[in-house]
Coordinates of C-alpha atoms in Angstrom, one line a residue:
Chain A
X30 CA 227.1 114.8 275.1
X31 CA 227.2 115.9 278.6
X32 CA 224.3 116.7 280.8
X33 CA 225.3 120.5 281.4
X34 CA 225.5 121.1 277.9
X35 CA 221.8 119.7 277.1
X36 CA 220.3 121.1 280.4
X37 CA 221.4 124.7 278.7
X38 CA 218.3 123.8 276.1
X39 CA 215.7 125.0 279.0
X40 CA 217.4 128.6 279.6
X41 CA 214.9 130.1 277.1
X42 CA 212.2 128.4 279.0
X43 CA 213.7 129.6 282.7
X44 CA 214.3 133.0 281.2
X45 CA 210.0 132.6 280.1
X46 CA 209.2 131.6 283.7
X47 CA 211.2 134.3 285.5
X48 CA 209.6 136.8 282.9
X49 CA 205.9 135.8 282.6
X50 CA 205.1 133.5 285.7
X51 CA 207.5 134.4 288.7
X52 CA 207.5 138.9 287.7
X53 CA 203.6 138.8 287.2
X54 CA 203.1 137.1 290.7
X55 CA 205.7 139.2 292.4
X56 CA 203.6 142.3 291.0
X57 CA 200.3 140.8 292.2
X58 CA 200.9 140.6 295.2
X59 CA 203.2 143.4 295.8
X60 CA 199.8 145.3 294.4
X61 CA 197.9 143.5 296.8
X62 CA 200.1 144.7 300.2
X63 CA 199.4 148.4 299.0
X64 CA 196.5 151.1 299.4
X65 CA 195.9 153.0 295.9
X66 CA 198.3 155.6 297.4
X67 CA 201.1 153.6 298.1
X68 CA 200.6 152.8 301.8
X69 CA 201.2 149.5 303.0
X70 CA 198.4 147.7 304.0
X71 CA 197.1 144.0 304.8
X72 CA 193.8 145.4 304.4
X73 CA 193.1 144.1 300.7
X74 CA 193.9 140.6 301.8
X75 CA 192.1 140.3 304.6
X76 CA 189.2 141.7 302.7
X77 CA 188.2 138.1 301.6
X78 CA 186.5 138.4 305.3
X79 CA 184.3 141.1 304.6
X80 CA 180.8 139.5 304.8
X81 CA 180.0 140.4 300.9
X82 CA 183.0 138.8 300.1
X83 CA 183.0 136.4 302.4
X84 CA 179.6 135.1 301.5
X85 CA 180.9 135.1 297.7
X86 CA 183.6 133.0 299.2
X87 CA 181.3 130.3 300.5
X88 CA 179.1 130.4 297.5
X89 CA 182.4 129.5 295.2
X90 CA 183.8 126.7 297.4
X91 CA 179.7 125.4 297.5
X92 CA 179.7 125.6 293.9
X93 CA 183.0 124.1 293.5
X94 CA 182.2 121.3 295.8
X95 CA 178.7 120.4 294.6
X96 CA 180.0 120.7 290.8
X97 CA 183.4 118.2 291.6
X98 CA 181.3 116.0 293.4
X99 CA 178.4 115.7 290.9
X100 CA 181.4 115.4 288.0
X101 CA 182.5 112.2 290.1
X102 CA 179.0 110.6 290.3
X103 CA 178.8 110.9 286.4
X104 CA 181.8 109.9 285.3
X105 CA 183.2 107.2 287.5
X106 CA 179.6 105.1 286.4
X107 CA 180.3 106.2 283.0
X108 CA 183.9 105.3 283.1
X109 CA 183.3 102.0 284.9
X110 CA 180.1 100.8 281.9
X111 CA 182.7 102.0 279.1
X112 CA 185.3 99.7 280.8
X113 CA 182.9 96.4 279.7
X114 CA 182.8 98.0 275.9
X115 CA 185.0 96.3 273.4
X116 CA 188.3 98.0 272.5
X117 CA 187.0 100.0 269.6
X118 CA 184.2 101.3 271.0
X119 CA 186.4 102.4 274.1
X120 CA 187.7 104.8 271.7
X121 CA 184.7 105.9 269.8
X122 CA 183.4 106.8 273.2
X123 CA 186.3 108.9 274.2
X124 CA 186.0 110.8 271.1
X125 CA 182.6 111.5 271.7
X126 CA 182.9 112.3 275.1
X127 CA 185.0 115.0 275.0
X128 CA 184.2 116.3 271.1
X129 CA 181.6 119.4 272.9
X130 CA 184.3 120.7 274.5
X131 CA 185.3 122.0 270.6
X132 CA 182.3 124.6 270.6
X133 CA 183.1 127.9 272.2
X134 CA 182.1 127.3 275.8
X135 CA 180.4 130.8 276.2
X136 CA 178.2 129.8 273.5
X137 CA 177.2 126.5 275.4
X138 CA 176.0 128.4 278.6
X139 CA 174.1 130.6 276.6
X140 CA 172.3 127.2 275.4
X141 CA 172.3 126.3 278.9
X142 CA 170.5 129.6 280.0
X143 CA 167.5 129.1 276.5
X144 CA 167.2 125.8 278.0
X145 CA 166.6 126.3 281.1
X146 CA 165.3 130.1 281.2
X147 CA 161.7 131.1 282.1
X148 CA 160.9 130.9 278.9
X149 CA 163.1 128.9 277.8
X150 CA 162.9 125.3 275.3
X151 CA 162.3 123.2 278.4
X152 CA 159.8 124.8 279.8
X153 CA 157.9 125.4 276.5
X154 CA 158.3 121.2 276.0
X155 CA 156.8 120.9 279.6
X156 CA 153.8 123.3 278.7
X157 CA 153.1 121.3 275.9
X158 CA 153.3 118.2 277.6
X159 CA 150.9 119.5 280.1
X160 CA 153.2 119.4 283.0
X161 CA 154.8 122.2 285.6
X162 CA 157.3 124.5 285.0
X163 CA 160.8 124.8 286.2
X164 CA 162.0 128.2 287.4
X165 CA 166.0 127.2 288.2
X166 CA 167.6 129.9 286.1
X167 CA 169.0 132.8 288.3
X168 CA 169.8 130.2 290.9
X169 CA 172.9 128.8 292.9
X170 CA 171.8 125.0 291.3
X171 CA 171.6 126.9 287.9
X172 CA 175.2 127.7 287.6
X173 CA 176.1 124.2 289.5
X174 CA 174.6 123.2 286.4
X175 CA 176.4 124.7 284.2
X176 CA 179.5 124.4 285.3
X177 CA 179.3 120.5 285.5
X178 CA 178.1 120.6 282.0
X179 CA 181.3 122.8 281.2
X180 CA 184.0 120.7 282.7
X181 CA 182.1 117.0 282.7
X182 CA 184.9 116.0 280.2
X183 CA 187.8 117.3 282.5
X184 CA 186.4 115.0 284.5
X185 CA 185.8 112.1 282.8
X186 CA 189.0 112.2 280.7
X187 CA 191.2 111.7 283.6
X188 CA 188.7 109.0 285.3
X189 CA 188.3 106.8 282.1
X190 CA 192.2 107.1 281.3
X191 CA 192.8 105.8 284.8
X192 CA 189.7 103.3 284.5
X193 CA 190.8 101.8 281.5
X194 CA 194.3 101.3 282.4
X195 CA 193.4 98.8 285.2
X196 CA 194.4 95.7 284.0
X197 CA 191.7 92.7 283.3
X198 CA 194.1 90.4 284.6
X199 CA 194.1 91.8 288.5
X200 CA 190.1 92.1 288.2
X201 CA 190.0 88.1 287.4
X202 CA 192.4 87.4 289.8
X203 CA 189.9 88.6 293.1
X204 CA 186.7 87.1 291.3
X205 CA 188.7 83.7 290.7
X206 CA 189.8 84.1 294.5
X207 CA 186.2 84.4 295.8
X208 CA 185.8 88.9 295.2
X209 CA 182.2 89.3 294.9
X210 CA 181.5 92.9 292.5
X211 CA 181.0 94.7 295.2
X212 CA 184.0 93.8 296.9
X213 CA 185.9 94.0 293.5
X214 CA 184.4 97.4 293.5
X215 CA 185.5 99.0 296.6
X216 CA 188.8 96.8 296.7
X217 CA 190.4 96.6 293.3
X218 CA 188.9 99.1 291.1
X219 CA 188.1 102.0 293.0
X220 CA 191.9 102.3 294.9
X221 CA 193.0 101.9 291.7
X222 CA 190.9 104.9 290.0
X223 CA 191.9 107.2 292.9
X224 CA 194.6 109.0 291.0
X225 CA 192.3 109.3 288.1
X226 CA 190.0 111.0 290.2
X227 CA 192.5 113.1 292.0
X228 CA 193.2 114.6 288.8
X229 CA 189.8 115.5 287.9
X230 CA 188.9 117.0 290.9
X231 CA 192.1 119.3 290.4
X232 CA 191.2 120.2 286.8
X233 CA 187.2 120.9 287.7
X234 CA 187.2 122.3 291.3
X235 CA 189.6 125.3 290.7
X236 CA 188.5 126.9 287.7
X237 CA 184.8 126.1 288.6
X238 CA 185.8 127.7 292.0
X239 CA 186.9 130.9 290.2
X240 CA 184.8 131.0 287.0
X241 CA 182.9 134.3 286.5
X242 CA 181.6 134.0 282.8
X243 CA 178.6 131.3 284.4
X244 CA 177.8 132.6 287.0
X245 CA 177.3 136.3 285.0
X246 CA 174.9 134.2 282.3
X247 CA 173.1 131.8 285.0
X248 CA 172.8 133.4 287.8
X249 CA 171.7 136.5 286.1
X250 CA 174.6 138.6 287.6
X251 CA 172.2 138.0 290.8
X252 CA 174.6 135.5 292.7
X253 CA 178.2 136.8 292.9
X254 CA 181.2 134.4 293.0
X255 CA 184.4 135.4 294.1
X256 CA 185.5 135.3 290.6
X257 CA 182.7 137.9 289.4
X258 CA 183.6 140.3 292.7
X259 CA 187.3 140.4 291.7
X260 CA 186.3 141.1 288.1
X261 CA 184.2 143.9 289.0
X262 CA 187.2 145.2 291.2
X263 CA 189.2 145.5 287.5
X264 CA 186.6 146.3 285.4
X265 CA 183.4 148.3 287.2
X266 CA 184.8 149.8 290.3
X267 CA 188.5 149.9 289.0
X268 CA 190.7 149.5 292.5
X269 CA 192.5 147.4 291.5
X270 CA 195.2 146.5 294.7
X271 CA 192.0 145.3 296.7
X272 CA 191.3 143.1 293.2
X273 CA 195.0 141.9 293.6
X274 CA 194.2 141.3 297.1
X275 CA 191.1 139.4 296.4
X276 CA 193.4 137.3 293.6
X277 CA 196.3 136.6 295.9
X278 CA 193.9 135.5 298.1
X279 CA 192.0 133.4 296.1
X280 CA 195.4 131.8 295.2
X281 CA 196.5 130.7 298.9
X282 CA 192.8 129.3 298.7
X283 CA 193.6 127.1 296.2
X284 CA 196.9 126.4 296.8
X285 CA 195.7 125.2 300.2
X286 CA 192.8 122.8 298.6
X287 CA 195.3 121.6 295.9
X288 CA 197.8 120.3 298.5
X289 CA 194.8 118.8 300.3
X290 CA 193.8 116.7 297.4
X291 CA 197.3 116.0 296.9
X292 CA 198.4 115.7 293.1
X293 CA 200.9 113.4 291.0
X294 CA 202.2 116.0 288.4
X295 CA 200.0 115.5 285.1
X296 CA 200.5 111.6 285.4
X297 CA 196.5 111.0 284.6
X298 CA 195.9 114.6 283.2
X299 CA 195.5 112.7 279.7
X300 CA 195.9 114.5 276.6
X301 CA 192.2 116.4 275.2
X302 CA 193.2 114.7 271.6
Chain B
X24 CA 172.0 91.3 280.1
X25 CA 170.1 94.2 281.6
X26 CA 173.2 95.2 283.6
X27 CA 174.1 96.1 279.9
X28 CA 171.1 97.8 278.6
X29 CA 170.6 99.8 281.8
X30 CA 174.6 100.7 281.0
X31 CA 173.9 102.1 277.8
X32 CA 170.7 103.5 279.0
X33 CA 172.8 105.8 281.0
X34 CA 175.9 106.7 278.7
X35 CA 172.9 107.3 276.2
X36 CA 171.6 109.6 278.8
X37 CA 175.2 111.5 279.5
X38 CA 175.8 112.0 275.6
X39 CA 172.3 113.8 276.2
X40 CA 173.0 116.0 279.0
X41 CA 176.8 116.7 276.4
X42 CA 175.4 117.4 273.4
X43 CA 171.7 118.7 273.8
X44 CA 173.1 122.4 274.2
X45 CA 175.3 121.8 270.9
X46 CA 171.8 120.9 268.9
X47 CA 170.3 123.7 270.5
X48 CA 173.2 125.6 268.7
X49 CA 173.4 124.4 265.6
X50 CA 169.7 124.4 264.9
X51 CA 169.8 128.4 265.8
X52 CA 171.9 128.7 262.8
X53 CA 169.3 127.4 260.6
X54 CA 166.3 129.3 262.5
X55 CA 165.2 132.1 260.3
X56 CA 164.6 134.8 263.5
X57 CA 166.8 136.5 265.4
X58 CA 165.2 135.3 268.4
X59 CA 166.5 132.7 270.5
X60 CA 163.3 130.4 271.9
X61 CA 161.0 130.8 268.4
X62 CA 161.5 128.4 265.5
X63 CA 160.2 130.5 262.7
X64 CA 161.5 128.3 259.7
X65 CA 164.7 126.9 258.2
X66 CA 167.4 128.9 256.4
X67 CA 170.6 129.4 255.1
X68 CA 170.9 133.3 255.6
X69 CA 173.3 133.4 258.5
X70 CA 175.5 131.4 256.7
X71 CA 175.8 133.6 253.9
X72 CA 176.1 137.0 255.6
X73 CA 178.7 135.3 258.4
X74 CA 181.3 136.2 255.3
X75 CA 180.2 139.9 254.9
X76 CA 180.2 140.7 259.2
X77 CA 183.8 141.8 259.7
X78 CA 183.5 141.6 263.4
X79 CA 182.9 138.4 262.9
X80 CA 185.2 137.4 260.4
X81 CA 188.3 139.9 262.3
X82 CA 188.0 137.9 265.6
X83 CA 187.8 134.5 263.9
X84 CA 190.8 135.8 261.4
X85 CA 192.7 136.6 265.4
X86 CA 191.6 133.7 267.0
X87 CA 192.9 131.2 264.7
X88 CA 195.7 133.4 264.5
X89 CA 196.6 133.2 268.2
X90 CA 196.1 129.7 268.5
X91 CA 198.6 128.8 265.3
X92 CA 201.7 131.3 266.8
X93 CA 201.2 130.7 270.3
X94 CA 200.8 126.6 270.3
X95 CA 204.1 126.7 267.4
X96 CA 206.1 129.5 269.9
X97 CA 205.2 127.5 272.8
X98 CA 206.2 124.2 271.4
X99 CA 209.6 125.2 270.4
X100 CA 210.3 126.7 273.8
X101 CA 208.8 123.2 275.4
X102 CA 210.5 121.0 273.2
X103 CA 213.4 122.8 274.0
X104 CA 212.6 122.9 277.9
X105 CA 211.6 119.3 278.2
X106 CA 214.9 117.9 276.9
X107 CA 217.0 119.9 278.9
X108 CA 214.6 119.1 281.8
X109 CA 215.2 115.2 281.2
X110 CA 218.5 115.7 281.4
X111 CA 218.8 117.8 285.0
X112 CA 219.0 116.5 288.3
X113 CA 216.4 115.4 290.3
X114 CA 216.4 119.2 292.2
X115 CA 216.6 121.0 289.6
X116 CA 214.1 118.8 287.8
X117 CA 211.4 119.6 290.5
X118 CA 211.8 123.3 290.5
X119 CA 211.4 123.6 287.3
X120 CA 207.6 121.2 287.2
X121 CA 207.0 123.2 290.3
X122 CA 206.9 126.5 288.2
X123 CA 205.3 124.5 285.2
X124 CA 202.5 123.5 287.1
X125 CA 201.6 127.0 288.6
X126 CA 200.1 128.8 284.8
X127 CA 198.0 125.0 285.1
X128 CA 197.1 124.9 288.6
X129 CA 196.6 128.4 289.0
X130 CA 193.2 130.3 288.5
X131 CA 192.8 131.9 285.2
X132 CA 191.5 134.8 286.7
X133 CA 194.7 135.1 288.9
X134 CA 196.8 134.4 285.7
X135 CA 195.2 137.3 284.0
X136 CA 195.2 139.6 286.0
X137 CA 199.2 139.3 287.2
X138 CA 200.2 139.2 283.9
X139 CA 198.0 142.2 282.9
X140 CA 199.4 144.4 285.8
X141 CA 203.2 143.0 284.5
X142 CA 202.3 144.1 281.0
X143 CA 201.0 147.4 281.5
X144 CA 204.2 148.1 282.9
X145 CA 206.0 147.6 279.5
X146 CA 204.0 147.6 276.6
X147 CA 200.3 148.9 275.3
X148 CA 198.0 145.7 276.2
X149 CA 196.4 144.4 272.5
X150 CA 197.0 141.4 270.7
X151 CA 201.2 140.9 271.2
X152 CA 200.3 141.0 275.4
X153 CA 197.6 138.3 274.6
X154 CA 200.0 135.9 272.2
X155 CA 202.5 136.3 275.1
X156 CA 200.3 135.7 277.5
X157 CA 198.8 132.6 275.7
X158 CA 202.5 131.2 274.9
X159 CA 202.8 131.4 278.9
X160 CA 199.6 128.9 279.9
X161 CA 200.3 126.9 277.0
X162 CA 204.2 125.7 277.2
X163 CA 203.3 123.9 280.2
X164 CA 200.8 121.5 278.3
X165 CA 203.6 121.0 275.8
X166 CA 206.1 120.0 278.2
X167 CA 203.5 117.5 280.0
X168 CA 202.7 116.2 276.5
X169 CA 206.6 115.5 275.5
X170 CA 208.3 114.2 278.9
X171 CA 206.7 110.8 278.7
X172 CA 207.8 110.3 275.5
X173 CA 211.5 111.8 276.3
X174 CA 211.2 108.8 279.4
X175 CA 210.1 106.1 276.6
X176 CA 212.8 107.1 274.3
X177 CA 215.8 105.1 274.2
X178 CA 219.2 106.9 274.9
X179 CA 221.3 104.6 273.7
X180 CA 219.8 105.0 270.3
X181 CA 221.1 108.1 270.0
X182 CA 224.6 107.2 271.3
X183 CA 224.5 104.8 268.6
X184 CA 223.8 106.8 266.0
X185 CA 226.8 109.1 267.4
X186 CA 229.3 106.3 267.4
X187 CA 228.1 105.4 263.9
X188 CA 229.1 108.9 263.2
X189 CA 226.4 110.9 263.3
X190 CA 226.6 114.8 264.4
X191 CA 224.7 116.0 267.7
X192 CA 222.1 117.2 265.8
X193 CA 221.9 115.1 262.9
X194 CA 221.4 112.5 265.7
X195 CA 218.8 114.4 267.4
X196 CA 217.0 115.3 264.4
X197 CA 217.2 111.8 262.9
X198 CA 217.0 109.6 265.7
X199 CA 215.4 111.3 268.7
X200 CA 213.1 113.8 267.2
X201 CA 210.7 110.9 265.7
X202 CA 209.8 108.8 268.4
X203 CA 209.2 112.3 270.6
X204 CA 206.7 114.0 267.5
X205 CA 203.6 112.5 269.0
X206 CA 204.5 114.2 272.3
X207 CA 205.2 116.9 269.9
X208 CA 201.9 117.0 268.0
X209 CA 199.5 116.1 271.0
X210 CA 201.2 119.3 272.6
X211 CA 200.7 121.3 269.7
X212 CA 196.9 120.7 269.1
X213 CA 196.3 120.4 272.8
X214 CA 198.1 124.4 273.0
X215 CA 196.4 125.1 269.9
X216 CA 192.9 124.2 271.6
X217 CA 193.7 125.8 275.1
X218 CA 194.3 129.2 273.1
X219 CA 190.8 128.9 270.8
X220 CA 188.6 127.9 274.6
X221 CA 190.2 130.7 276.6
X222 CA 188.5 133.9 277.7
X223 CA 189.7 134.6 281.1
X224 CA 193.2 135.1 280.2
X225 CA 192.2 137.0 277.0
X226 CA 189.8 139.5 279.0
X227 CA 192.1 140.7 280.9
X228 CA 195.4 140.8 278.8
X229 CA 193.6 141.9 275.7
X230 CA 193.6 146.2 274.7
X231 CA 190.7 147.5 272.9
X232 CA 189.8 146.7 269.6
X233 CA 191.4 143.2 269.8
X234 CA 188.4 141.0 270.3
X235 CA 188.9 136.9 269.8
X236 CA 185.6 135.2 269.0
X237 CA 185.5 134.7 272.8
X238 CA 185.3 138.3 273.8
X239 CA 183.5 138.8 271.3
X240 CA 180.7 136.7 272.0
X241 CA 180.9 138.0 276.1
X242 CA 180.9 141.8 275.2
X243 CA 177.3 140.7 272.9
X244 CA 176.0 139.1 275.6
X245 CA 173.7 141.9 276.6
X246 CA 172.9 143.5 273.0
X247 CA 172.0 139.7 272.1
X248 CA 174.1 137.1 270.1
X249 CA 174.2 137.9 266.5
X250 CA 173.2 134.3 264.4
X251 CA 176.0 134.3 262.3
X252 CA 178.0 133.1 265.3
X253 CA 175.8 130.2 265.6
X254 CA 177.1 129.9 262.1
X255 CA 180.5 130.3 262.5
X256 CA 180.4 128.0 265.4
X257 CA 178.8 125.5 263.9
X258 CA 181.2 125.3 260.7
X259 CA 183.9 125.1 263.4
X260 CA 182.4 122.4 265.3
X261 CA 181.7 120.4 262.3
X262 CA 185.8 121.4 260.8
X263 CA 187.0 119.8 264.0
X264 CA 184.6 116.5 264.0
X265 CA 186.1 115.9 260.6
X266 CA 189.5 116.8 261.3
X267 CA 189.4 114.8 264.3
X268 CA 187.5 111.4 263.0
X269 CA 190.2 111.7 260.0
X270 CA 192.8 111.9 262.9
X271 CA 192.1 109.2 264.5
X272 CA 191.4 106.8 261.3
X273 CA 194.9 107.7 260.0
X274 CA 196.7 107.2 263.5
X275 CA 194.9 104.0 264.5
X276 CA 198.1 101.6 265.0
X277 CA 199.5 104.3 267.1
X278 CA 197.5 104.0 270.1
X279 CA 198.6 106.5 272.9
X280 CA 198.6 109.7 271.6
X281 CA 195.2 110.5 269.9
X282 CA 193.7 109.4 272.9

């Protein structure tokens, strides 16, 4: 059968992308050059600099930064100690690893927030205990928090995937020819994990970066990410070209930090079951 | 040796950090009190009125719903997609992952939104605009799940089979189709589970009245989280464990795809 004649197979799916990925960004951002009345404007992208928005701006990429990098620091470790576990037990832990991510995510942050609130379980366990409290809810670290808990396991899928498929044999091979482990370390397994990482970071930083629905329950609608200012923009103040503006916006932001990280398409991704 | 102890020490510790908000959940649908921070006793009671709360029971009835058509819609089109894909030219290849990636690289937020404003356009926004939208973001995990497997599978099987005989799509069915169903399956459930986590996506696309357990949950946020779905939750949690530990038993020789 001829290549032409099998290609034809993905015209439903072209005909899917032109209709509900290519139209729908065309529309955003067509809202986004316009004033409510129809005048053209650059106004509602350049909004992003406005200092409200710009300091919601800085607050994301923080939170996105600190969260990414804390995800790293857990699961490489994590990733690395699983690499020693026999075979079967490699698999056990993958399973467990990534089984939370099964129970509805809004309900975890809310068990975030009675952990951590006032008066919350941890602080009633540290009363009784005798020792001081903790007063983190409401804060920027409070939805760092959370959002590593929420996307730990996109994370540390990709890492251990990555981890695991490094093979024994190359590891030997620079301890036989003299590698001490922290040489093997930084030499052998860590270039090797890069991709692994590199896809983590891609599936934690931009959605922690534009994540509304933890910052609204930890930082007790107190700090605003760029996410919850756009969402008010649809929702509470209802204009919605400078909310297109904000999103198209957001978008060359990310665009901009996914080509710096640089990405192999999906090669590491590794499936969630 | 303590190398190893002081390695489980800390897995031990991130299984913690994982799963202390899950007990937290599951043991408020056993805490006889509508509060959240007081145990005031065990029972069973949210369990048994979770059938009778149709708020409940509607958004569960819509999420599961959802997940099913959107993860089979999507992984017909991506089947479909991926195939043809294999077979185009290296260009035409790349444009076409280009405008895969963007539903997966995109924020969700962004996604909502554009294809909210689209939608408005053309039809009332309520559960039909949030299955389309869902079949958008979820086609690309198929296609991702079933291209390895279309670069594993050998071609010259299928000319084979053809020589021998065999129709295009008898061929297909009976020769290529098998080795690319774990692609096919892994795309499915990992669709299927994309749909059930999103709220983003659903906010935004969804009308009024339409309400997945998801929206649900956000719009009680305020007014309090009823206990039945703590309940609910917790029936699902446990549905998937078993699901899944009887998944991975049965496909044990297969190692790949139930990573």
């Amino acid at each position: 059968m001829n290549r032409k004649k099998i290609q034809i197979l993905s015209i439903p799916y072209l005909i899917w992308i032109i209709g509900f990925t290519l139209i729908p960004l065309v529309f955003v951002v067509s809202k986004a050059l316009v004033t409510p009345d129809d005048r053209l404007t650059a106004d509602n992208l350049t909004a992003i600099f406005d200092s409200v928005h710009r300091k919601a701006l800085i607050t994301s990429l923080e939170v996105a930064f600190i969260s990414s990098l804390i995800c790293i620091l857990i699961s490489y470790p994590a990733a690395l100690i699983i690499r020693s576990f026999r075979i079967k037990n490699r698999k056990a832990m993958i399973f467990v690893m990534i089984l939370p991510m099964w129970m509805n995510f809004i309900l975890r942050i809310l068990a975030i927030q009675m952990l951590l609130s006032k008066n919350g379980i941890i602080n009633h366990l540290l009363s009784i205990l005798g020792l001081g409290q903790i007063e983190i809810i409401n804060t920027t670290f409070a939805i760092i928090l959370g959002t590593v808990y929420d996307y730990l396991p996109y994370m540390l899928l990709p890492v251990l995937n990555c981890v695991l498929a490094i093979p024994d044999d190359i590891v030997e091979a620079s301890k036989d020819l003299g590698a001490n482990r922290y040489t093997v370390l930084t030499r052998i397994l860590l270039p090797l994990s890069l991709s692994g990482i590199g896809s983590g970071i891609t599936m934690v930083f931009v959605p922690s970066m534009t994540e509304f629905v933890i910052a609204n329950i930890l930082g007790g609608g107190k700090i605003l990410l760029l996410g919850n200012i756009i969402e008010q923009e649809f929702s509470v103040t209802m204009n919605w070209n400078l909310g297109s503006g904000l999103s198209v916006a957001l978008m060359i932001f990310v665009l901009v930090s996914t080509l710096l990280f640089g990405r192999d398409s999906g090669a590491d991704r590794g499936y969630v079951i | 040796m303590i190398g190893k102890v002081l390695g489980r020490i800390y897995i031990g510790l991130v299984l913690v950090l994982l799963y202390a908000p899950i007990m937290v959940l599951i043991l408020l649908s056993f805490n006889n009190s509508r509060s959240r921070v007081v145990w005031n006793g065990f029972t069973l009671n949210w369990y048994r009125s979770l059938f009778e709360n149709d708020a409940i029971m509607n958004a569960f009835g819509t999420t599961i719903g959802l997940a099913a058509a959107s993860a089979l819609i999507a992984s017909i089109i991506g089947l479909f997609a991926a195939i043809g894909m294999y077979a185009m030219r290296k260009k035409d290849y790349k444009t076409f992952m280009f405008f895969t990636d963007i539903p997966l690289l995109n924020a969700d937020i962004v996604t909502g939104i554009a294809l909210m404003l689209w939608m408005v356009r053309f039809m009332p926004l309520g559960f039909s605009s949030v299955l389309l939208s869902h079949i958008t973001f979820n086609i690309p995990y198929v296609i991702l799940s079933i291209l390895p497997k279309l670069e594993t599978t050998d071609i010259r099987q299928f000319e084979a089979a053809r020589d021998l005989g065999a129709g295009n799509l008898y061929a297909f069915v009976k020769v290529v189709l098998p080795d690319l169903m774990p692609g096919i399956l892994a795309g499915f459930f990992l669709s299927a589970t994309m749909s059930m986590d999103d709220f983003v996506i659903t906010y935004f696309t969804k009308g009024p009245g339409v309400n997945t357990l998801s929206t649900l949950i956000y719009g009680e946020i305020r007014k309090g989280i009823k206990p039945e779905m703590y309940a609910l939750s917790s029936i699902l949690f446990l549905m998937v464990l078993i699901i899944l530990i009887i998944a991975n038993h049965s496909a044990k020789e297969n190692n790949g795809y139930e990573k």
